[in-house]
Short mmCIF file of C-alpha atoms in Angstrom, two decimals:
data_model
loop_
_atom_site.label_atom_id
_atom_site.label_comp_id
_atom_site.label_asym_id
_atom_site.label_seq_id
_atom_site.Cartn_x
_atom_site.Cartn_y
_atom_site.Cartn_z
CA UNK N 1 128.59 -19.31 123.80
CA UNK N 2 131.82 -17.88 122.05
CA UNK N 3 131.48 -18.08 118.78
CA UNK N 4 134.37 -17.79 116.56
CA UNK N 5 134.76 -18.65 112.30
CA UNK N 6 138.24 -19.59 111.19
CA UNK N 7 138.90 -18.39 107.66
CA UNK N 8 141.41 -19.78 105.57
CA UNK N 9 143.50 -17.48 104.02
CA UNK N 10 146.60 -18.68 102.04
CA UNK N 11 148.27 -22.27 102.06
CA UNK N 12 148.14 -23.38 105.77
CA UNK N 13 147.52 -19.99 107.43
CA UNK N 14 144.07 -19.18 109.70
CA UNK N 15 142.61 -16.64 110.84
CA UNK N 16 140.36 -16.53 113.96
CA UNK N 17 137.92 -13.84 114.66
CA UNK N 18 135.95 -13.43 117.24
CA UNK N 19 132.37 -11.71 117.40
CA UNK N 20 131.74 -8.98 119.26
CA UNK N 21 130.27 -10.52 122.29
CA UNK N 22 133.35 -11.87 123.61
CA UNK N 23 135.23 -8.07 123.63
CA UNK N 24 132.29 -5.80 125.08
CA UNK N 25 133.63 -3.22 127.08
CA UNK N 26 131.33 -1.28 129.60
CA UNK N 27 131.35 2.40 129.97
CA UNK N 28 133.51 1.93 133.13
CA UNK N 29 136.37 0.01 131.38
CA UNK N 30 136.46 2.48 129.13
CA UNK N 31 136.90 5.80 131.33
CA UNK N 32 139.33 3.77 133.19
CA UNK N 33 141.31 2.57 130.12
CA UNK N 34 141.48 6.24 128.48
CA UNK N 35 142.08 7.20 132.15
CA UNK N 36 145.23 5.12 132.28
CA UNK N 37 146.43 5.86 128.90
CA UNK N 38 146.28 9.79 129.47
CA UNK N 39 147.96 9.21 133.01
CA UNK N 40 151.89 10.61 131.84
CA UNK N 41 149.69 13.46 130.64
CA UNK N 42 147.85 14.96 132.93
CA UNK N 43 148.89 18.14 133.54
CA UNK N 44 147.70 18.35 129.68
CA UNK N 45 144.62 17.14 129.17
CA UNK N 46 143.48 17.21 132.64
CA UNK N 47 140.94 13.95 132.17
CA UNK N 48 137.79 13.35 134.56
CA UNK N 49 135.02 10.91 134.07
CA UNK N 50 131.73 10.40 136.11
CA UNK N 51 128.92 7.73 134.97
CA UNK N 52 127.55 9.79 132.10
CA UNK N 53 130.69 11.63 130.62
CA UNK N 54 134.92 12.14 130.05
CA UNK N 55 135.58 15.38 130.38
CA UNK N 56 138.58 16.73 128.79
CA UNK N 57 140.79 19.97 128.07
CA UNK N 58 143.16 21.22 125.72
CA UNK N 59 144.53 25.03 125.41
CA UNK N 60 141.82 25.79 128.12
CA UNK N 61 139.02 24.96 126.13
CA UNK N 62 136.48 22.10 127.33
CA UNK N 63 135.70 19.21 125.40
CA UNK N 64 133.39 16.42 126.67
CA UNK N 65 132.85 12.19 125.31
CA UNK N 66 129.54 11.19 126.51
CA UNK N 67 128.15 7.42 127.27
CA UNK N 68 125.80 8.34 124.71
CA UNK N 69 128.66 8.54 122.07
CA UNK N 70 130.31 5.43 123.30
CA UNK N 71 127.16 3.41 123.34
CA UNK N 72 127.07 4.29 119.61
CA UNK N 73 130.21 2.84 118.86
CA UNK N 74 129.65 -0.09 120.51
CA UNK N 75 126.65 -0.69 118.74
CA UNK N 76 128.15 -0.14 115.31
CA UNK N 77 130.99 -2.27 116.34
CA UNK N 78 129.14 -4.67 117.03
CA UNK N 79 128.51 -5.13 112.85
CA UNK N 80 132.08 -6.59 112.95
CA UNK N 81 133.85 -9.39 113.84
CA UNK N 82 137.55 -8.69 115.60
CA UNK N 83 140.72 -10.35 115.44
CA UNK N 84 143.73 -8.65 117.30
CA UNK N 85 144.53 -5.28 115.33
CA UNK N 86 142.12 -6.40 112.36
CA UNK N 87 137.85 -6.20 111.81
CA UNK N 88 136.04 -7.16 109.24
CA UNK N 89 132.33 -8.27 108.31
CA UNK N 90 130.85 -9.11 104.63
CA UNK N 91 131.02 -5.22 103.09
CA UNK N 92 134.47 -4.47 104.59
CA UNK N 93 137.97 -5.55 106.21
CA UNK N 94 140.92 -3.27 108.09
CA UNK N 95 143.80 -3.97 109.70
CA UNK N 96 146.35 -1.76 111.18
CA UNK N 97 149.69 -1.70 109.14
CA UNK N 98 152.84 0.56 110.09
CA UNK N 99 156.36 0.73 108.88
CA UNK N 100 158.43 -2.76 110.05
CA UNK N 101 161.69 0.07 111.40
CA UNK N 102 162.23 3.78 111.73
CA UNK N 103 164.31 3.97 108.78
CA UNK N 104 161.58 3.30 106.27
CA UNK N 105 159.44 5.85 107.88
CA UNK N 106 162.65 8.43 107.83
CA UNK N 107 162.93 7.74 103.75
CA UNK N 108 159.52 8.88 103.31
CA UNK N 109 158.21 12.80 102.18
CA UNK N 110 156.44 15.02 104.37
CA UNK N 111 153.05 14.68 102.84
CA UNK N 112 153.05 11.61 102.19
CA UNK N 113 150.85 9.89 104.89
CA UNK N 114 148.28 13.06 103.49
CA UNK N 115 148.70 11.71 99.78
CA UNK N 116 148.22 8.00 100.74
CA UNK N 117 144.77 8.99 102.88
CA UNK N 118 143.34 10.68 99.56
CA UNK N 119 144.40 7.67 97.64
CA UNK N 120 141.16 4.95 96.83
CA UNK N 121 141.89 2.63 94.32
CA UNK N 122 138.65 1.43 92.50
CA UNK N 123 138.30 -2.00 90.81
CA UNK N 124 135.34 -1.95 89.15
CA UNK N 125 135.11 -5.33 87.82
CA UNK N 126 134.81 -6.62 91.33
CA UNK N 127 132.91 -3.37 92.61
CA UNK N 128 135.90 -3.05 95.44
CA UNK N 129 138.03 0.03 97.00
CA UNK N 130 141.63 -0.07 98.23
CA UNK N 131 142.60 2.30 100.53
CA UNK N 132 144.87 3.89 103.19
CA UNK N 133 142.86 5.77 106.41
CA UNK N 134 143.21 6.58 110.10
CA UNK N 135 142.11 3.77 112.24
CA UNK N 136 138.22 3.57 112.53
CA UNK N 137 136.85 4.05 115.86
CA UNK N 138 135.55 0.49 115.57
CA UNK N 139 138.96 -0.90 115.14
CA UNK N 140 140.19 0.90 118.53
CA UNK N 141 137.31 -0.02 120.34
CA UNK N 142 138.55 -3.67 120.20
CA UNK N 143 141.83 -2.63 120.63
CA UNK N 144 140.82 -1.07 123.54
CA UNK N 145 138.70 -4.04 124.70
CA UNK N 146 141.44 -6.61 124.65
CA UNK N 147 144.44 -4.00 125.58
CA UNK N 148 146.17 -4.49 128.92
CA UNK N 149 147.10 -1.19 130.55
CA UNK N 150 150.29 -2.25 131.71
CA UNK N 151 151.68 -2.51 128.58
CA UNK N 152 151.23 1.16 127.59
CA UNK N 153 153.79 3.24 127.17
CA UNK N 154 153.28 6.29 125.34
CA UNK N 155 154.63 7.13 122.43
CA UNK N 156 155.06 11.01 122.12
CA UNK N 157 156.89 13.26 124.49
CA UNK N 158 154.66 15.42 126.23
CA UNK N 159 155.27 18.98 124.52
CA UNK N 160 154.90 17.13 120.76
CA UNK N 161 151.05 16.29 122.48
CA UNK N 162 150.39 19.77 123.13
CA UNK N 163 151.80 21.17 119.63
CA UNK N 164 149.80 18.53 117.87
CA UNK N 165 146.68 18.70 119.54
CA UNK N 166 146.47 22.35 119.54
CA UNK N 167 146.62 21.53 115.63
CA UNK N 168 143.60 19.17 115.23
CA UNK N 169 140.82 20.36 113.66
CA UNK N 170 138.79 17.74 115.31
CA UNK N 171 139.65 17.14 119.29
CA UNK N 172 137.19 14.37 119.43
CA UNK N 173 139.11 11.87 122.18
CA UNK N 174 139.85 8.77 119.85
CA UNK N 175 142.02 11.43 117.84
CA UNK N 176 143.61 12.18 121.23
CA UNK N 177 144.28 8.01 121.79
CA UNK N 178 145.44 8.23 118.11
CA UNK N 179 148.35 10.96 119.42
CA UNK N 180 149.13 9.54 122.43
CA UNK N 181 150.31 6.02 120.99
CA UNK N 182 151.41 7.17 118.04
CA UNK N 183 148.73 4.72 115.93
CA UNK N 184 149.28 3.72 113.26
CA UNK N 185 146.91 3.66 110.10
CA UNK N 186 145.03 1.32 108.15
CA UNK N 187 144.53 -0.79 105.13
CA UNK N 188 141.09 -0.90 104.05
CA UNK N 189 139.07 -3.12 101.58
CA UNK N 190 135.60 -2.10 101.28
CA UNK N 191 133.05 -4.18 98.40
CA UNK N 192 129.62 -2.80 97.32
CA UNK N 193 128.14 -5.81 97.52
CA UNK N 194 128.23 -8.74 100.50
CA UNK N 195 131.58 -10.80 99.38
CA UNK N 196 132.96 -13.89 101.48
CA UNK N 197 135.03 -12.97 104.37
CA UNK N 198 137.58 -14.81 103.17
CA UNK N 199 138.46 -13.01 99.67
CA UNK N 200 138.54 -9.72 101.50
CA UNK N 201 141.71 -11.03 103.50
CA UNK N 202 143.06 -12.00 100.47
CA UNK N 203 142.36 -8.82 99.09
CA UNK N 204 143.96 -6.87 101.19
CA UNK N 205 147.36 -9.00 101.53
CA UNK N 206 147.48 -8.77 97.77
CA UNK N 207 146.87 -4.24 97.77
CA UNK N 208 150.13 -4.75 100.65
CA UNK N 209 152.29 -6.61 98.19
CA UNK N 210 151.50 -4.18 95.47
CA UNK N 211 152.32 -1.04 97.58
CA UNK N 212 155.45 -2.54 98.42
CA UNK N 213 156.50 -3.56 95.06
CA UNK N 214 155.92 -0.55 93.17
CA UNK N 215 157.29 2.21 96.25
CA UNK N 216 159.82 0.21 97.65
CA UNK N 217 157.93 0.44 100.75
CA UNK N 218 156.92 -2.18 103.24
CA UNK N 219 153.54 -1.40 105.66
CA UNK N 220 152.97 -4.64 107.77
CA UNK N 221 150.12 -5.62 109.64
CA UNK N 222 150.00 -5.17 112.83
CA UNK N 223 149.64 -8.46 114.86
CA UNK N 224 151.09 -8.21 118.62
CA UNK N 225 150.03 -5.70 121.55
CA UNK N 226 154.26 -5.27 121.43
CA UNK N 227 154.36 -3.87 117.89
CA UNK N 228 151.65 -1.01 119.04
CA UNK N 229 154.09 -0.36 122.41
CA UNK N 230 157.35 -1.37 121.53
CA UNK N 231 159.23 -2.44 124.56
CA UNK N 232 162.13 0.22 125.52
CA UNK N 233 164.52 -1.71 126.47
CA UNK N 234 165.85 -4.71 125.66
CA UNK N 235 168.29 -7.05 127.76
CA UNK N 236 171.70 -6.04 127.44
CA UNK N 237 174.44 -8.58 127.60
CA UNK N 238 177.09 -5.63 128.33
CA UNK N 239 179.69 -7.80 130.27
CA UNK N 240 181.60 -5.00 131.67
CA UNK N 241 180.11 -1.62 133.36
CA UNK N 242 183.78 0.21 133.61
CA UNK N 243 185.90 1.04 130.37
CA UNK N 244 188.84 0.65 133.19
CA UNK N 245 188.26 -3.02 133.73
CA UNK N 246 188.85 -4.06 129.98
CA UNK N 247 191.96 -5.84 129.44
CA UNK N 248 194.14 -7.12 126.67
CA UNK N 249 193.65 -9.69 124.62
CA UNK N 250 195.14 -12.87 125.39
CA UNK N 251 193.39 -14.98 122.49
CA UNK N 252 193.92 -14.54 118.44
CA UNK N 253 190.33 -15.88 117.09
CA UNK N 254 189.64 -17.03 113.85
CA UNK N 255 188.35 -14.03 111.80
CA UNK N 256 185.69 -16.53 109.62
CA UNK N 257 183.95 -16.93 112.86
CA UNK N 258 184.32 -13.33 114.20
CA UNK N 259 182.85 -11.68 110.99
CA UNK N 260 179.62 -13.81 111.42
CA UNK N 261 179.58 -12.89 114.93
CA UNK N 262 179.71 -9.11 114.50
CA UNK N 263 177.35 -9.55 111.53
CA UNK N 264 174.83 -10.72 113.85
CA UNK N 265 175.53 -8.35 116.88
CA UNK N 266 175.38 -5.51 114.41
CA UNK N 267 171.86 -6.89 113.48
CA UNK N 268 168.20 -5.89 115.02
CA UNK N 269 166.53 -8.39 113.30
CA UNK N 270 166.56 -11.83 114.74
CA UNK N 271 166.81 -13.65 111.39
CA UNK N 272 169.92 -12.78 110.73
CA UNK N 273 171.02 -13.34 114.19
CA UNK N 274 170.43 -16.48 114.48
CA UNK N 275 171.90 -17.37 111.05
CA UNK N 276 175.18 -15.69 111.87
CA UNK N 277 175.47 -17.68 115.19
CA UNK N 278 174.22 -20.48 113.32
CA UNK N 279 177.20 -20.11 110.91
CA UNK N 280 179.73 -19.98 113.75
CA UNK N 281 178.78 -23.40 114.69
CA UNK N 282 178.59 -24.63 110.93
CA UNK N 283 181.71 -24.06 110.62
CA UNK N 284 182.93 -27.08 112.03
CA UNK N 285 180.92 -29.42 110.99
CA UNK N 286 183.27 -31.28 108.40
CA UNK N 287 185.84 -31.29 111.18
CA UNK N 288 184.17 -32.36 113.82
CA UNK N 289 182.20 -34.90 111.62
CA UNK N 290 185.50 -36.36 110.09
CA UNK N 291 186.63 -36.78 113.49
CA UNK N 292 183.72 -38.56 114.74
CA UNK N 293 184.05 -41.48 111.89
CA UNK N 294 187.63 -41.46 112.72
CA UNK N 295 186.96 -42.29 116.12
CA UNK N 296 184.59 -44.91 114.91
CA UNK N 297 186.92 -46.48 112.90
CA UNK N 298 190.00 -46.48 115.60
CA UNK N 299 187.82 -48.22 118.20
CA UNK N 300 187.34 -51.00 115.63
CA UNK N 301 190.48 -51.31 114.57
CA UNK N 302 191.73 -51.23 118.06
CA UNK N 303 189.26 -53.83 119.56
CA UNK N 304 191.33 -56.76 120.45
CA UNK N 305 188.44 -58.66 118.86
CA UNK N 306 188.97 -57.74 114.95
CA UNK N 307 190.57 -59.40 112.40
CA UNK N 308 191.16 -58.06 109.08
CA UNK N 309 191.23 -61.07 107.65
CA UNK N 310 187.53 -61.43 108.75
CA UNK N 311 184.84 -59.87 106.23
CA UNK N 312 182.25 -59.41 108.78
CA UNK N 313 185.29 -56.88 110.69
CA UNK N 314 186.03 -55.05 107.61
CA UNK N 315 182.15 -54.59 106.44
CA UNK N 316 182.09 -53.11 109.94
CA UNK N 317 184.26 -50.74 108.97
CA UNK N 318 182.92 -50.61 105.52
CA UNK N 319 179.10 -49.80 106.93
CA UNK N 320 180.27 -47.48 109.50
CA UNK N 321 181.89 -45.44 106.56
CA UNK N 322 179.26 -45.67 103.96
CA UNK N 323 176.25 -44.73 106.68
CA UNK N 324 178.45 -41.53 107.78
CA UNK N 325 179.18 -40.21 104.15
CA UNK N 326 175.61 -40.56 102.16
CA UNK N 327 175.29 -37.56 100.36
CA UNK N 328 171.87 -37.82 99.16
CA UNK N 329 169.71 -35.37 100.77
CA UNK N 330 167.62 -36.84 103.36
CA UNK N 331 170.64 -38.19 104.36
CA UNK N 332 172.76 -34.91 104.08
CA UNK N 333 170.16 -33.40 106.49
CA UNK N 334 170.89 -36.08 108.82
CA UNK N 335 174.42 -35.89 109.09
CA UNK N 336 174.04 -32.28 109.87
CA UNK N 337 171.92 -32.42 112.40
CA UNK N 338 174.70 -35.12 114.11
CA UNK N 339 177.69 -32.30 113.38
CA UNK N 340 175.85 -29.76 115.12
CA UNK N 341 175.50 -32.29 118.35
CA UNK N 342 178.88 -33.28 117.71
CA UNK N 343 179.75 -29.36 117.58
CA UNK N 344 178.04 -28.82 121.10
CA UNK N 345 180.05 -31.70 122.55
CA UNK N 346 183.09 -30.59 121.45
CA UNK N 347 183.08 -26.61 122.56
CA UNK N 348 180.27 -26.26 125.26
CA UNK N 349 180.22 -26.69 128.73
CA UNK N 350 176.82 -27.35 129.08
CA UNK N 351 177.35 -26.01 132.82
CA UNK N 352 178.92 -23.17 132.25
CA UNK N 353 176.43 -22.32 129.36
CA UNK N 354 173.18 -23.09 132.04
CA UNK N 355 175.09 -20.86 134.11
CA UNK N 356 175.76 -18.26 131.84
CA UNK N 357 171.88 -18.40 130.07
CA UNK N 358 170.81 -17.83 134.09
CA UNK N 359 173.05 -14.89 134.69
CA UNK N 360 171.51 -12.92 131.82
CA UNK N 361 168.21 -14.09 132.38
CA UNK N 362 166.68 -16.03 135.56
CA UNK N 363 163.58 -16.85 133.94
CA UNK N 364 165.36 -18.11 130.26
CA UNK N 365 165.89 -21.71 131.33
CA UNK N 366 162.79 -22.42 132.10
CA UNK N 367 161.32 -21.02 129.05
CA UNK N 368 163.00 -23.57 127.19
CA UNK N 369 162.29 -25.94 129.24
CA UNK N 370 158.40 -26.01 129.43
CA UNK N 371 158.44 -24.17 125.33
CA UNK N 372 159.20 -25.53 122.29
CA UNK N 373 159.79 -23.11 119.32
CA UNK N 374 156.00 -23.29 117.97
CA UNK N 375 156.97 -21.93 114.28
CA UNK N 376 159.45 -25.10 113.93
CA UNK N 377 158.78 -27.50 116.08
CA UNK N 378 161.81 -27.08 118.05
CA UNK N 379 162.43 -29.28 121.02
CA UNK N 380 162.08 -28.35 124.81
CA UNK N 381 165.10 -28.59 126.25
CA UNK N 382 165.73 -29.15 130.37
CA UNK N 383 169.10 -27.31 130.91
CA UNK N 384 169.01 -28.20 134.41
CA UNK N 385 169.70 -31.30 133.53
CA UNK N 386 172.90 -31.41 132.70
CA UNK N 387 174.26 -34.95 133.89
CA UNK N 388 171.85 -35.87 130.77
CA UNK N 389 173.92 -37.43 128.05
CA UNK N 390 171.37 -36.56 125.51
CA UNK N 391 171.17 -32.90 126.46
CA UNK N 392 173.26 -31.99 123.79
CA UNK N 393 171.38 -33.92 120.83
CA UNK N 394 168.04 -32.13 122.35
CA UNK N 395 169.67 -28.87 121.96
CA UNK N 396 170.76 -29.52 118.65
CA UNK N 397 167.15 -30.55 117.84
CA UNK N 398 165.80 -27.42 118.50
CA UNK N 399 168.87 -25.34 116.94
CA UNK N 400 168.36 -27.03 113.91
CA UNK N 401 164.73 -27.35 113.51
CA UNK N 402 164.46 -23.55 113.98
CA UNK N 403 167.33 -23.08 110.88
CA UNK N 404 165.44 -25.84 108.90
CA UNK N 405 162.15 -23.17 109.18
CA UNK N 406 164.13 -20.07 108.63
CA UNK N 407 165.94 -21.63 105.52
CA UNK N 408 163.44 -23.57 103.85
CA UNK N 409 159.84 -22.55 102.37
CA UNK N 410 159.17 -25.18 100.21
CA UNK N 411 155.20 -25.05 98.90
CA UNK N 412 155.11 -28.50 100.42
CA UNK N 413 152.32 -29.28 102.73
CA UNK N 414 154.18 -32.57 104.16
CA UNK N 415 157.11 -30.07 104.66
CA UNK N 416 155.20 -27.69 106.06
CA UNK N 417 153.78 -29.72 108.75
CA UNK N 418 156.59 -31.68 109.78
CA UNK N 419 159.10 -28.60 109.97
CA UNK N 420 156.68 -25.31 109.80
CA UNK N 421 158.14 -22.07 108.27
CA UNK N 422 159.17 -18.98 109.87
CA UNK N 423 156.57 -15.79 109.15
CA UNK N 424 158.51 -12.87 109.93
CA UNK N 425 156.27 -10.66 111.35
CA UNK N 426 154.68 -13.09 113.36
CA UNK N 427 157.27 -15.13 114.63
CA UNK N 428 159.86 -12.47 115.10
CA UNK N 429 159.42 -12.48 118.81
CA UNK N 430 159.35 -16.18 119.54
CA UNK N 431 162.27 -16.44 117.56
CA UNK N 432 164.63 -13.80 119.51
CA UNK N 433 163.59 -15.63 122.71
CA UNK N 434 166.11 -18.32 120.93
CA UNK N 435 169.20 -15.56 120.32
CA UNK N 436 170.56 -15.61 123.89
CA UNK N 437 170.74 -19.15 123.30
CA UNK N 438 172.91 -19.17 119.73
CA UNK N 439 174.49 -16.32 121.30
CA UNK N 440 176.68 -17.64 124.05
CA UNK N 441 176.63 -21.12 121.96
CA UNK N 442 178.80 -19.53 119.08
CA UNK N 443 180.47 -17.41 121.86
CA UNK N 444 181.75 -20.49 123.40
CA UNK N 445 182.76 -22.00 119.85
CA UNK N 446 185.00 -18.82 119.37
CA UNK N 447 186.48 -18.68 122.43
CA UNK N 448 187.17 -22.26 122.71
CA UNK N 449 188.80 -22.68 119.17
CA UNK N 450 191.22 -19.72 119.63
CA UNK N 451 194.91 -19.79 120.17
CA UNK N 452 197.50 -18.31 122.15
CA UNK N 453 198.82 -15.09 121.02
#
């Protein structure tokens, strides 16, 4: 039976860990995993594993992990419960943490991942320790249990191994992994007496906000396999190959929308992205808005049928005004939400935009197809479809339930539920699955509302 406890920690956030059971690795898995992980480096460390032993070598000298040692581990790993990158039990909680970018890790001193790992912070009123460290062997055994080879890449190049493990003082193999990938440390809260589960989270989010506040320094917790192995490289959408085929302009674009646009190309971080593409389309939402009730109003006035010496014809007109001008709020929101369809109507070819999504990514239709955005809310939409007169409205949807959770982080449970907030770290990926998208939508806007030079 898998047994897992869900611990509340913070307003509407859970955390699931899993007992040990449902992780164990064998002996086997785990010669093959280290096996795989050491495989760019080879000529280096010259790994070999039988049933009872990993044999090992650095600088000509032997070194050797026995199943003995690793049953060990397991055993005292065992005493924990694991969620990804995290373990904890009553006495103690770690999780990994690294730096969010390799500028914040460039600002720092030399020593000062040493000074952090000699740094415990006591509080003695609730008999706890804070504190920086490498990664416990526990810790990597799960991550080693629920890693998937294929997404290793390592993380050093191969002469930096050989300088740094010459250097260990200890060449026990888990200080080898640590190399090879680059690990990254942990926070640790460890209590003297048994504490709920719970407050130890808590404990630990609250040392992170601390650190950050008073050193100007972010360390985040790890929570995806892709923060470990970052992927190398990202898709491109590099239109041209050949400087020669560049031409000149033939356009004069509207520099409000182009500074937005280079803001967010300029940008790694898929926040800002998507607000800078969502600006381009914002822009026209008065215009396109003011249109639409003008429209509105024309047809009426038009219709053979009215008479302005009815009332009923006039309140038409009336009504029709009144429900597209509201300003309060909820109503605001509303008429957004209509500007951005409106938007979509008036500048995309929702053809041309399925066929552009498809030529820089086969498989990105169908993602939004079959996924909503889960941080939001945000609708699935079937760009296939593109006879569907609603098609636009759906994309809207899931545009602007996706701004609505970037924007917004009201302490509102209602709110919360019926729009959900963006978490940075954790929803950074499913939320620059959405860029291409807002990409080639504000693209189109730009292009399409230029004139003639």
């Amino acid at each position: 039976m898998i047994l897992v406890s869900e611990l509340r920690s913070g307003k509407g956030d859970f955390y699931k860990f899993t007992k040990a059971k449902e992780l164990e690795m064998e002996w086997n898995d785990f010669c093959i995993k280290i096996d795989s992980m050491g495989r760019f480096f080879r000529d280096k460390l010259h790994f070999e594993y039988n049933d009872e032993q990993i044999n090992y070598k650095i600088s000509e000298q032997d070194y050797v992990y026995t199943k003995n040692d690793f049953n060990t581990l397991k055993n005292n790993a065992e005493h924990f419960s694991f969620q990804p990158f995290s373990i904890l039990n009553n006495y103690q909680y770690e999780s990994l943490v690294d730096f969010p970018d390799g500028e914040s890790r460039r600002r720092l001193s030399m020593n000062f991942e040493e000074r952090i790992f000699n740094l415990v912070i006591a509080d003695e009123e609730n008999n706890l320790s804070y504190s920086f460290k490498e990664s416990s062997q526990e810790l990597l055994y799960y991550v080693l249990s629920s890693y998937d080879n294929r997404h290793l890449m390592p993380r050093i190049p191969s002469s930096m191994l050989e300088r740094r493990c010459d250097a260990l003082d200890d060449k026990s193999i888990f200080n080898i992994l640590r190399l090879i990938i680059r690990l990254p440390f942990s926070v640790c809260v460890a209590s003297h007496t048994p504490i709920n589960q719970d407050k130890l989270i808590k404990y630990a989010k609250s040392y992170l906000f601390n650190f950050a506040f008073n050193l100007d320094l972010v360390l985040k917790p790890i929570t995806e396999i892709d923060d470990l192995f970052p992927k190398r490289n990202s898709r491109s959408m590099r239109r041209i190959q050949n400087l020669d085929e560049l031409m000149p302009p033939q356009l004069t674009y509207m520099s409000e929308l182009t500074e937005q646009y280079y803001m967010a190309l300029a940008s790694s971080d898929p926040f800002v992205k998507f607000i800078g593409f969502y600006h381009i389309m914002e822009y026209f939402y008065e215009d396109v808005y003011n249109e639409d009730i003008f429209e509105s109003v024309k047809h009426i006035l038009q219709h053979p049928g009215f008479s302005s010496k009815r009332k009923k014809d006039v309140a038409k007109i009336i009504d029709i005004i009144k429900k597209k001008t509201r300003q309060s709020k909820e109503e605001f929101q509303g008429s957004e939400l209509e500007a951005l369809e409106l938007t979509i109507k008036k500048f995309v070819n929702i053809a041309e935009l399925n066929n552009n999504l498809t030529e820089y990514d086969s498989d990105i239709i169908e993602y939004y197809n079959h996924h909503q955005v889960n941080f939001s809310s945000g609708d699935t939409i079937d760009l296939h479809d593109i006879s569907n007169e609603k098609l636009p409205k759906k994309i809207a949807a899931r545009i602007y339930k996706t701004r609505n959770s970037l924007v917004h982080s009201k302490s509102n449970d209602g709110r919360i539920l019926e729009r959900g907030i963006y978490k940075p770290f954790k929803d950074k990926d499913e939320l620059s699955k959405e860029i291409p998208l807002m990409r080639l939508i504000a693209e189109t806007i730009i292009i399409n509302s230029a004139t003639s030079l």
